[in-house]
């Protein structure tokens, strides 16, 4: 099976990369930290104009009709530049969830609004103790006791929760479920909630890949410029080993994340296994990158002035988003051990 990205997918990712390089800079991220919402309305409108909010929305509703395969590159790029939660939760996870619901006026209207950049959605799942970006959401889709509910922001009370990453805006929500908010009962909601979790965990895994590359790039740049005893510290073998270890871990994680994207795009019956594997592999690479990058920077690595701290804090914050390492290890173990799933390189893709 050929799992290389085609020219259109690469071109889309490259276009987004060049756009974010100028429009989502560390300076802008720092400025947004000081605002009340931490979000930019103008920036969201620009993302919509670039087609980022419409990637997965069906063409009939104003979208591009693409799959999770395209998000493998796009979410990775979003992570590289330290983008906030709203885009992934709305344009990837929410759209995947809505696509599994029966067609209705409210569903189709919401999808069209997402594609046009006129709606942002916050998601509540039992695996996440707090809801991200509830303060800017036009609607909330929340799990409660195994059911799925559509909740208006005015029907909730929010309590802000501080995050290690100032870019994350987290809230503890209080709301009362009732028949008017319920969009799927326990039986109907089970596959929907599972899809929400899998797409959310995949989005985090792909972002962690991008963050790994960003932190590694920052460390390489610093070790090329910082001199000790008359030569760049990057010339010393011990420093080279620290960065090489990150590069190797990154290269091993990348195909695992791409395999998860394929599993989501094809709705593979074992997608939960591939997604959890991706989250674990990407998190391992990102945490190593954060630790080693701080080490090669020395005490400077902890300072507020360096951009490195923006992306390291993002890694730490995403570590527990959509399931921590323990949660995903248990999902992998339950599939491989309890279900006795056959494994091995020959079974990465089942050939017909």
PDB file of N, CA and C in Angstrom, residues 28-29 32 58 79 99 153 213 231 260 326:
ATOM      1  N   UNK A  28       2.923  37.266  18.269  1.00  0.00           N
ATOM      2  CA  UNK A  28       1.461  37.330  18.331  1.00  0.00           C
ATOM      3  C   UNK A  28       0.928  36.449  19.458  1.00  0.00           C
ATOM      4  N   UNK A  29       1.524  35.280  19.633  1.00  0.00           N
ATOM      5  CA  UNK A  29       1.090  34.387  20.712  1.00  0.00           C
ATOM      6  C   UNK A  29       1.235  35.082  22.057  1.00  0.00           C
ATOM      7  N   UNK A  32      -1.497  37.683  22.525  1.00  0.00           N
ATOM      8  CA  UNK A  32      -2.800  37.104  22.830  1.00  0.00           C
ATOM      9  C   UNK A  32      -2.890  36.646  24.278  1.00  0.00           C
ATOM     10  N   UNK A  58     -18.287  18.589   4.301  1.00  0.00           N
ATOM     11  CA  UNK A  58     -18.671  18.129   2.949  1.00  0.00           C
ATOM     12  C   UNK A  58     -18.808  19.289   1.972  1.00  0.00           C
ATOM     13  N   UNK A  79       0.560  22.481  15.026  1.00  0.00           N
ATOM     14  CA  UNK A  79       1.340  22.285  16.239  1.00  0.00           C
ATOM     15  C   UNK A  79       2.694  22.961  16.163  1.00  0.00           C
ATOM     16  N   UNK A  99     -20.503  14.467  11.230  1.00  0.00           N
ATOM     17  CA  UNK A  99     -20.664  13.633  10.042  1.00  0.00           C
ATOM     18  C   UNK A  99     -21.309  12.296  10.360  1.00  0.00           C
ATOM     19  N   UNK A 153     -24.148  28.144  25.051  1.00  0.00           N
ATOM     20  CA  UNK A 153     -23.236  28.758  26.029  1.00  0.00           C
ATOM     21  C   UNK A 153     -23.971  29.477  27.154  1.00  0.00           C
ATOM     22  N   UNK A 213       9.246  18.965  16.291  1.00  0.00           N
ATOM     23  CA  UNK A 213      10.110  19.542  15.266  1.00  0.00           C
ATOM     24  C   UNK A 213      10.455  20.991  15.597  1.00  0.00           C
ATOM     25  N   UNK A 231      34.103  27.729  20.006  1.00  0.00           N
ATOM     26  CA  UNK A 231      33.361  27.059  18.937  1.00  0.00           C
ATOM     27  C   UNK A 231      31.921  26.805  19.373  1.00  0.00           C
ATOM     28  N   UNK A 260      -2.306   6.315  11.975  1.00  0.00           N
ATOM     29  CA  UNK A 260      -3.549   6.642  12.671  1.00  0.00           C
ATOM     30  C   UNK A 260      -4.460   7.487  11.794  1.00  0.00           C
ATOM     31  N   UNK A 326      -1.181   6.984  30.516  1.00  0.00           N
ATOM     32  CA  UNK A 326      -1.726   5.783  31.164  1.00  0.00           C
ATOM     33  C   UNK A 326      -3.001   5.318  30.483  1.00  0.00           C
TER      34      UNK A 326
END
